[in-house]
Each structure stands twice: as structure tokens, then as C-alpha cells.
Amino acid sequence: MQSLDAELEDARRLAIDDLADAIESIGFECTRCGACCTGEAEDDHTATVFPDEVRDLEESDEYDGDYDWRDIARPMPYGLSENEAGDLEGETFEWALQTDDCGDCTFYEEDDSGTGACTAHGDRPLICQTYPFSVALSGTSQPMGEAVDEAGVVRAHECEGLGRDISRDDAEDLARALKERAVRELEEAIAVRDEYEPASPAPGEVVVHDSEGPKRIDGTPLEE
């Protein structure tokens, strides 16, 4: 398996034209079904968001400062445990978009006809911009589940919009976002690896390790 550093170099060398060719060959058009924004059964929606993407949403003119860190992001649940009071505690890595009481993304809304919409569409994170596609380099995991189609290094994940015609311009836009996401995910992973030190959180406390160091659940650095 390649090191993260070698994989990052591979990601930086990805050619937009090749990625766009792969996306075109698979085909995609968003049907606004909302499946990628909603939870399933007892599993809440989980979409990774980078620290700077959280801040972009905090500072978005669209929300006029109405959202703070905890409105936008929650600790990635993996590795956390629930104490007797029902609160999560422990250490985890990275952030997920916040969810509502139904387990759906907090930015997802449906109109009266049931058509879904993202209320943060202009500032949506890279993982949302690129769904249902991911890039699989050597050793890369599949954070969006198993692939249902593939072309070269591009993987397509379950989505009813797959197989539909996509214009070259849209395929290239998607390809650019997909490359940026592949690079950013690896840069984030390397920074987390390099910054990580066990935090030994107190009972009832959650510590989130991201590329900027350990944080509390409100996004503030642990040392403050």
C-alpha cells in the first residue's frame, strides 16, 4: 500500500480531461431525490466536512451569521461511545455535517411536492459537490460505500441519477471538484497524522482531531 504522501502526489497528477472522460462514460444527472442528503433507517446522514468549509458556511452571507460551528458540524461519530447520561464522549477524527432530528443533513429541505433542495448549495462542501463520484487511488478507502460502477480511477456510488447524459462542461466542472476533493482529503489526512497527540478527554467530553489540531465540539482549539 502506498504512503499517504505518495498517494497525494498521485492525486495532484490526476488529469481533469481523464476524470471528465470517466464521468461522461458513466453518466450522471442529479434528480434531486434527496437520497444523498438524508439518513437511512437508524443511521444518520454522514458527510465529511473540512474545517475551512465549516467556517465558509459560518461566514456565508446567505445565513447572515445565524449559524455557528455546532449548527453546521458535528464530531464524526466513529470511535465515540455513549455514557450513562446518553452523551457521546471520547476522541474522534474529522467532522461531519450536522443533522436534524430525523438524521437528515441540516441543510436539506423538501418542497410541498417532495423535491429536495440544499439550502447551502452555493457553499456546499466538496463531498456534496462531487457525489456520487469518488477517486480511488492505491489504498484509498471508499467513504461513500461500495462502488456500483467505475471507469479508471473514478468510482460511482449508488444514486438514481447515474447513467444519464451529462454535458462535457458539467463533466469537466465535476472533474475539477473531484480532483480538488481527492487532494484535500489526502492533505487533511496527512495533517491529522502529523498533528495527532492523544488528548485523554474527560468523562462526557469529546475531542475532535482535524488538520488544525485537537478541538472541542464547538470548533475551538482544545488548548484555549
mmCIF file of C-alpha atoms in Angstrom:
data_model
loop_
_atom_site.group_PDB
_atom_site.id
_atom_site.type_symbol
_atom_site.label_atom_id
_atom_site.label_comp_id
_atom_site.label_asym_id
_atom_site.label_seq_id
_atom_site.Cartn_x
_atom_site.Cartn_y
_atom_site.Cartn_z
ATOM 1 C CA MET A 1 0.000 0.000 0.000
ATOM 2 C CA GLN A 2 1.294 3.464 -0.892
ATOM 3 C CA SER A 3 2.053 6.000 1.791
ATOM 4 C CA LEU A 4 -0.336 8.927 2.117
ATOM 5 C CA ASP A 5 2.386 11.238 0.825
ATOM 6 C CA ALA A 6 2.873 9.176 -2.351
ATOM 7 C CA GLU A 7 -0.877 8.957 -2.833
ATOM 8 C CA LEU A 8 -1.115 12.740 -2.541
ATOM 9 C CA GLU A 9 1.388 13.134 -5.361
ATOM 10 C CA ASP A 10 -0.719 10.780 -7.488
ATOM 11 C CA ALA A 11 -3.818 12.849 -6.712
ATOM 12 C CA ARG A 12 -2.061 16.056 -7.738
ATOM 13 C CA ARG A 13 -1.146 14.450 -11.074
ATOM 14 C CA LEU A 14 -4.728 13.498 -11.934
ATOM 15 C CA ALA A 15 -5.733 14.904 -15.328
ATOM 16 C CA ILE A 16 -9.041 16.776 -15.463
ATOM 17 C CA ASP A 17 -9.706 15.533 -19.026
ATOM 18 C CA ASP A 18 -9.261 11.903 -17.941
ATOM 19 C CA LEU A 19 -11.590 12.355 -14.976
ATOM 20 C CA ALA A 20 -14.160 14.098 -17.181
ATOM 21 C CA ASP A 21 -13.943 11.273 -19.751
ATOM 22 C CA ALA A 22 -14.652 8.776 -16.970
ATOM 23 C CA ILE A 23 -17.594 10.783 -15.646
ATOM 24 C CA GLU A 24 -19.039 11.113 -19.161
ATOM 25 C CA SER A 25 -18.709 7.377 -19.758
ATOM 26 C CA ILE A 26 -20.658 6.618 -16.576
ATOM 27 C CA GLY A 27 -23.159 9.456 -16.974
ATOM 28 C CA PHE A 28 -24.916 11.472 -14.303
ATOM 29 C CA GLU A 29 -27.701 13.993 -13.755
ATOM 30 C CA CYS A 30 -28.954 14.999 -10.321
ATOM 31 C CA THR A 31 -32.653 14.131 -9.940
ATOM 32 C CA ARG A 32 -32.967 15.992 -6.616
ATOM 33 C CA CYS A 33 -34.250 12.829 -4.966
ATOM 34 C CA GLY A 34 -32.516 13.763 -1.700
ATOM 35 C CA ALA A 35 -31.127 10.283 -1.056
ATOM 36 C CA CYS A 36 -27.586 11.597 -0.629
ATOM 37 C CA CYS A 37 -28.743 14.199 1.925
ATOM 38 C CA THR A 38 -30.906 12.040 4.153
ATOM 39 C CA GLY A 39 -30.333 9.371 6.781
ATOM 40 C CA GLU A 40 -31.195 5.729 6.345
ATOM 41 C CA ALA A 41 -33.114 3.653 8.910
ATOM 42 C CA GLU A 42 -31.225 4.190 12.186
ATOM 43 C CA ASP A 43 -28.132 5.668 10.528
ATOM 44 C CA ASP A 44 -27.838 9.450 10.410
ATOM 45 C CA HIS A 45 -26.569 11.167 7.292
ATOM 46 C CA THR A 46 -22.758 11.366 7.466
ATOM 47 C CA ALA A 47 -20.805 13.631 5.115
ATOM 48 C CA THR A 48 -17.254 14.731 5.855
ATOM 49 C CA VAL A 49 -16.650 18.479 6.023
ATOM 50 C CA PHE A 50 -13.261 20.210 6.263
ATOM 51 C CA PRO A 51 -12.642 22.862 8.966
ATOM 52 C CA ASP A 52 -12.392 25.705 6.438
ATOM 53 C CA GLU A 53 -15.653 24.561 4.818
ATOM 54 C CA VAL A 54 -17.374 24.893 8.199
ATOM 55 C CA ARG A 55 -16.034 28.442 8.516
ATOM 56 C CA ASP A 56 -17.178 29.266 4.975
ATOM 57 C CA LEU A 57 -20.703 28.258 5.948
ATOM 58 C CA GLU A 58 -20.459 30.220 9.219
ATOM 59 C CA GLU A 59 -19.434 33.330 7.283
ATOM 60 C CA SER A 60 -21.827 32.875 4.358
ATOM 61 C CA ASP A 61 -23.850 35.986 3.518
ATOM 62 C CA GLU A 62 -26.813 33.681 2.933
ATOM 63 C CA TYR A 63 -27.081 32.920 6.646
ATOM 64 C CA ASP A 64 -26.047 36.343 7.971
ATOM 65 C CA GLY A 65 -24.235 34.857 10.966
ATOM 66 C CA ASP A 66 -27.236 32.764 12.092
ATOM 67 C CA TYR A 67 -25.200 29.532 12.104
ATOM 68 C CA ASP A 68 -22.337 28.764 14.452
ATOM 69 C CA TRP A 69 -19.928 25.807 14.319
ATOM 70 C CA ARG A 70 -22.219 23.373 16.145
ATOM 71 C CA ASP A 71 -25.145 24.248 13.857
ATOM 72 C CA ILE A 72 -23.027 23.218 10.871
ATOM 73 C CA ALA A 73 -20.763 20.393 12.006
ATOM 74 C CA ARG A 74 -20.716 17.553 14.490
ATOM 75 C CA PRO A 75 -17.909 15.218 15.508
ATOM 76 C CA MET A 76 -17.589 12.229 13.232
ATOM 77 C CA PRO A 77 -19.314 9.561 15.353
ATOM 78 C CA TYR A 78 -16.824 6.752 14.729
ATOM 79 C CA GLY A 79 -14.790 5.898 17.809
ATOM 80 C CA LEU A 80 -17.048 7.725 20.256
ATOM 81 C CA SER A 81 -19.029 5.976 22.983
ATOM 82 C CA GLU A 82 -22.201 6.875 24.837
ATOM 83 C CA ASN A 83 -22.032 7.379 28.612
ATOM 84 C CA GLU A 84 -24.745 6.656 31.155
ATOM 85 C CA ALA A 85 -26.278 10.084 30.616
ATOM 86 C CA GLY A 86 -26.604 9.346 26.903
ATOM 87 C CA ASP A 87 -23.912 11.816 25.892
ATOM 88 C CA LEU A 88 -21.102 10.985 23.497
ATOM 89 C CA GLU A 89 -17.536 11.033 24.774
ATOM 90 C CA GLY A 90 -14.049 10.133 23.619
ATOM 91 C CA GLU A 91 -11.787 11.036 20.703
ATOM 92 C CA THR A 92 -12.582 11.012 17.018
ATOM 93 C CA PHE A 93 -11.165 12.280 13.728
ATOM 94 C CA GLU A 94 -12.741 14.867 11.425
ATOM 95 C CA TRP A 95 -16.153 16.500 11.223
ATOM 96 C CA ALA A 96 -19.468 15.563 9.646
ATOM 97 C CA LEU A 97 -22.228 17.888 8.530
ATOM 98 C CA GLN A 98 -24.772 18.427 11.289
ATOM 99 C CA THR A 99 -28.064 16.521 11.112
ATOM 100 C CA ASP A 100 -31.615 17.323 12.171
ATOM 101 C CA ASP A 101 -33.886 15.273 14.428
ATOM 102 C CA CYS A 102 -34.667 12.933 11.501
ATOM 103 C CA GLY A 103 -30.991 12.221 10.826
ATOM 104 C CA ASP A 104 -31.011 14.243 7.597
ATOM 105 C CA CYS A 105 -28.447 16.886 6.684
ATOM 106 C CA THR A 106 -29.364 20.110 8.454
ATOM 107 C CA PHE A 107 -29.201 21.984 5.130
ATOM 108 C CA TYR A 108 -31.652 19.676 3.336
ATOM 109 C CA GLU A 109 -35.235 20.776 2.693
ATOM 110 C CA GLU A 110 -38.129 19.428 0.646
ATOM 111 C CA ASP A 111 -40.846 21.464 -1.018
ATOM 112 C CA ASP A 112 -44.528 20.509 -0.954
ATOM 113 C CA SER A 113 -44.020 18.158 -3.909
ATOM 114 C CA GLY A 114 -41.251 16.255 -2.116
ATOM 115 C CA THR A 115 -38.473 17.649 -4.316
ATOM 116 C CA GLY A 116 -35.288 18.070 -2.337
ATOM 117 C CA ALA A 117 -33.049 21.117 -2.191
ATOM 118 C CA CYS A 118 -29.808 22.090 -0.454
ATOM 119 C CA THR A 119 -30.191 25.428 1.312
ATOM 120 C CA ALA A 120 -26.387 25.814 1.327
ATOM 121 C CA HIS A 121 -25.928 24.864 -2.325
ATOM 122 C CA GLY A 122 -23.534 27.681 -3.165
ATOM 123 C CA ASP A 123 -21.277 26.866 -0.208
ATOM 124 C CA ARG A 124 -21.779 23.109 -0.050
ATOM 125 C CA PRO A 125 -18.698 21.020 0.842
ATOM 126 C CA LEU A 126 -16.658 19.199 -1.788
ATOM 127 C CA ILE A 127 -18.065 15.805 -0.822
ATOM 128 C CA CYS A 128 -21.540 17.124 -1.670
ATOM 129 C CA GLN A 129 -20.371 18.780 -4.886
ATOM 130 C CA THR A 130 -18.899 15.505 -6.156
ATOM 131 C CA TYR A 131 -21.464 12.902 -5.064
ATOM 132 C CA PRO A 132 -21.978 10.181 -6.329
ATOM 133 C CA PHE A 133 -18.357 10.043 -7.526
ATOM 134 C CA SER A 134 -15.075 9.428 -5.751
ATOM 135 C CA VAL A 135 -11.481 8.851 -6.789
ATOM 136 C CA ALA A 136 -9.877 5.545 -5.797
ATOM 137 C CA LEU A 137 -6.113 5.721 -5.669
ATOM 138 C CA SER A 138 -3.895 2.997 -4.203
ATOM 139 C CA GLY A 139 -5.006 2.326 -0.657
ATOM 140 C CA THR A 140 -7.864 4.852 -0.725
ATOM 141 C CA SER A 141 -10.949 3.841 1.243
ATOM 142 C CA GLN A 142 -14.498 4.337 -0.028
ATOM 143 C CA PRO A 143 -16.166 6.753 2.419
ATOM 144 C CA MET A 144 -19.406 6.703 0.426
ATOM 145 C CA GLY A 145 -19.815 2.930 0.401
ATOM 146 C CA GLU A 146 -19.168 0.341 -2.252
ATOM 147 C CA ALA A 147 -18.899 1.403 -5.883
ATOM 148 C CA VAL A 148 -21.662 0.374 -8.302
ATOM 149 C CA ASP A 149 -19.761 1.485 -11.426
ATOM 150 C CA GLU A 150 -16.237 2.561 -12.264
ATOM 151 C CA ALA A 151 -14.092 3.973 -15.055
ATOM 152 C CA GLY A 152 -10.371 4.224 -14.477
ATOM 153 C CA VAL A 153 -9.820 5.697 -11.022
ATOM 154 C CA VAL A 154 -13.326 7.160 -10.891
ATOM 155 C CA ARG A 155 -15.856 5.265 -8.796
ATOM 156 C CA ALA A 156 -19.616 5.830 -8.880
ATOM 157 C CA HIS A 157 -21.736 5.107 -5.833
ATOM 158 C CA GLU A 158 -25.410 4.271 -5.544
ATOM 159 C CA CYS A 159 -27.535 7.073 -6.999
ATOM 160 C CA GLU A 160 -30.620 7.079 -9.224
ATOM 161 C CA GLY A 161 -29.060 9.820 -11.369
ATOM 162 C CA LEU A 162 -26.285 7.573 -12.694
ATOM 163 C CA GLY A 163 -26.358 6.569 -16.371
ATOM 164 C CA ARG A 164 -27.948 9.818 -17.540
ATOM 165 C CA ASP A 165 -26.415 12.117 -20.157
ATOM 166 C CA ILE A 166 -24.034 14.788 -18.855
ATOM 167 C CA SER A 167 -22.606 17.672 -20.885
ATOM 168 C CA ARG A 168 -18.856 17.995 -21.345
ATOM 169 C CA ASP A 169 -18.825 21.298 -19.465
ATOM 170 C CA ASP A 170 -20.637 19.764 -16.491
ATOM 171 C CA ALA A 171 -18.360 16.709 -16.565
ATOM 172 C CA GLU A 172 -15.283 18.945 -16.503
ATOM 173 C CA ASP A 173 -16.671 21.035 -13.631
ATOM 174 C CA LEU A 174 -17.369 17.863 -11.703
ATOM 175 C CA ALA A 175 -13.908 16.523 -12.562
ATOM 176 C CA ARG A 176 -12.215 19.653 -11.208
ATOM 177 C CA ALA A 177 -14.142 19.391 -7.948
ATOM 178 C CA LEU A 178 -13.385 15.670 -7.754
ATOM 179 C CA LYS A 179 -9.649 16.244 -8.139
ATOM 180 C CA GLU A 180 -9.713 19.057 -5.571
ATOM 181 C CA ARG A 181 -11.545 16.801 -3.130
ATOM 182 C CA ALA A 182 -9.087 13.924 -3.653
ATOM 183 C CA VAL A 183 -6.159 16.254 -2.968
ATOM 184 C CA ARG A 184 -7.824 17.926 0.011
ATOM 185 C CA GLU A 185 -8.777 14.618 1.652
ATOM 186 C CA LEU A 186 -5.188 13.418 1.481
ATOM 187 C CA GLU A 187 -3.771 16.747 2.672
ATOM 188 C CA GLU A 188 -6.195 16.615 5.594
ATOM 189 C CA ALA A 189 -5.273 13.022 6.448
ATOM 190 C CA ILE A 190 -1.554 13.822 6.369
ATOM 191 C CA ALA A 191 -2.024 16.895 8.578
ATOM 192 C CA VAL A 192 -4.121 14.899 11.067
ATOM 193 C CA ARG A 193 -1.427 12.231 11.154
ATOM 194 C CA ASP A 194 1.301 14.791 11.730
ATOM 195 C CA GLU A 195 -0.613 16.845 14.329
ATOM 196 C CA TYR A 196 -2.124 13.988 16.338
ATOM 197 C CA GLU A 197 -1.350 13.576 20.023
ATOM 198 C CA PRO A 198 -3.622 11.599 22.364
ATOM 199 C CA ALA A 199 -5.853 14.052 24.245
ATOM 200 C CA SER A 200 -7.288 11.900 27.079
ATOM 201 C CA PRO A 201 -10.684 13.639 27.160
ATOM 202 C CA ALA A 202 -12.505 13.910 30.476
ATOM 203 C CA PRO A 203 -15.734 11.934 31.057
ATOM 204 C CA GLY A 204 -18.503 13.442 28.955
ATOM 205 C CA GLU A 205 -16.032 15.311 26.758
ATOM 206 C CA VAL A 206 -15.460 14.863 23.024
ATOM 207 C CA VAL A 207 -12.194 15.801 21.334
ATOM 208 C CA VAL A 208 -12.062 16.044 17.547
ATOM 209 C CA HIS A 209 -8.709 15.793 15.784
ATOM 210 C CA ASP A 210 -8.556 17.572 12.430
ATOM 211 C CA SER A 211 -5.805 19.119 10.313
ATOM 212 C CA GLU A 212 -5.606 22.119 12.640
ATOM 213 C CA GLY A 213 -5.141 20.102 15.818
ATOM 214 C CA PRO A 214 -7.477 18.893 18.591
ATOM 215 C CA LYS A 215 -10.746 20.794 19.038
ATOM 216 C CA ARG A 216 -13.778 20.865 21.271
ATOM 217 C CA ILE A 217 -17.179 20.151 19.734
ATOM 218 C CA ASP A 218 -17.755 23.894 19.202
ATOM 219 C CA GLY A 219 -14.681 24.050 16.959
ATOM 220 C CA THR A 220 -12.446 25.893 19.411
ATOM 221 C CA PRO A 221 -8.875 24.617 19.910
ATOM 222 C CA LEU A 222 -8.538 22.332 22.901
ATOM 223 C CA GLU A 223 -5.706 24.356 24.438
ATOM 224 C CA GLU A 224 -7.786 27.549 24.674
#
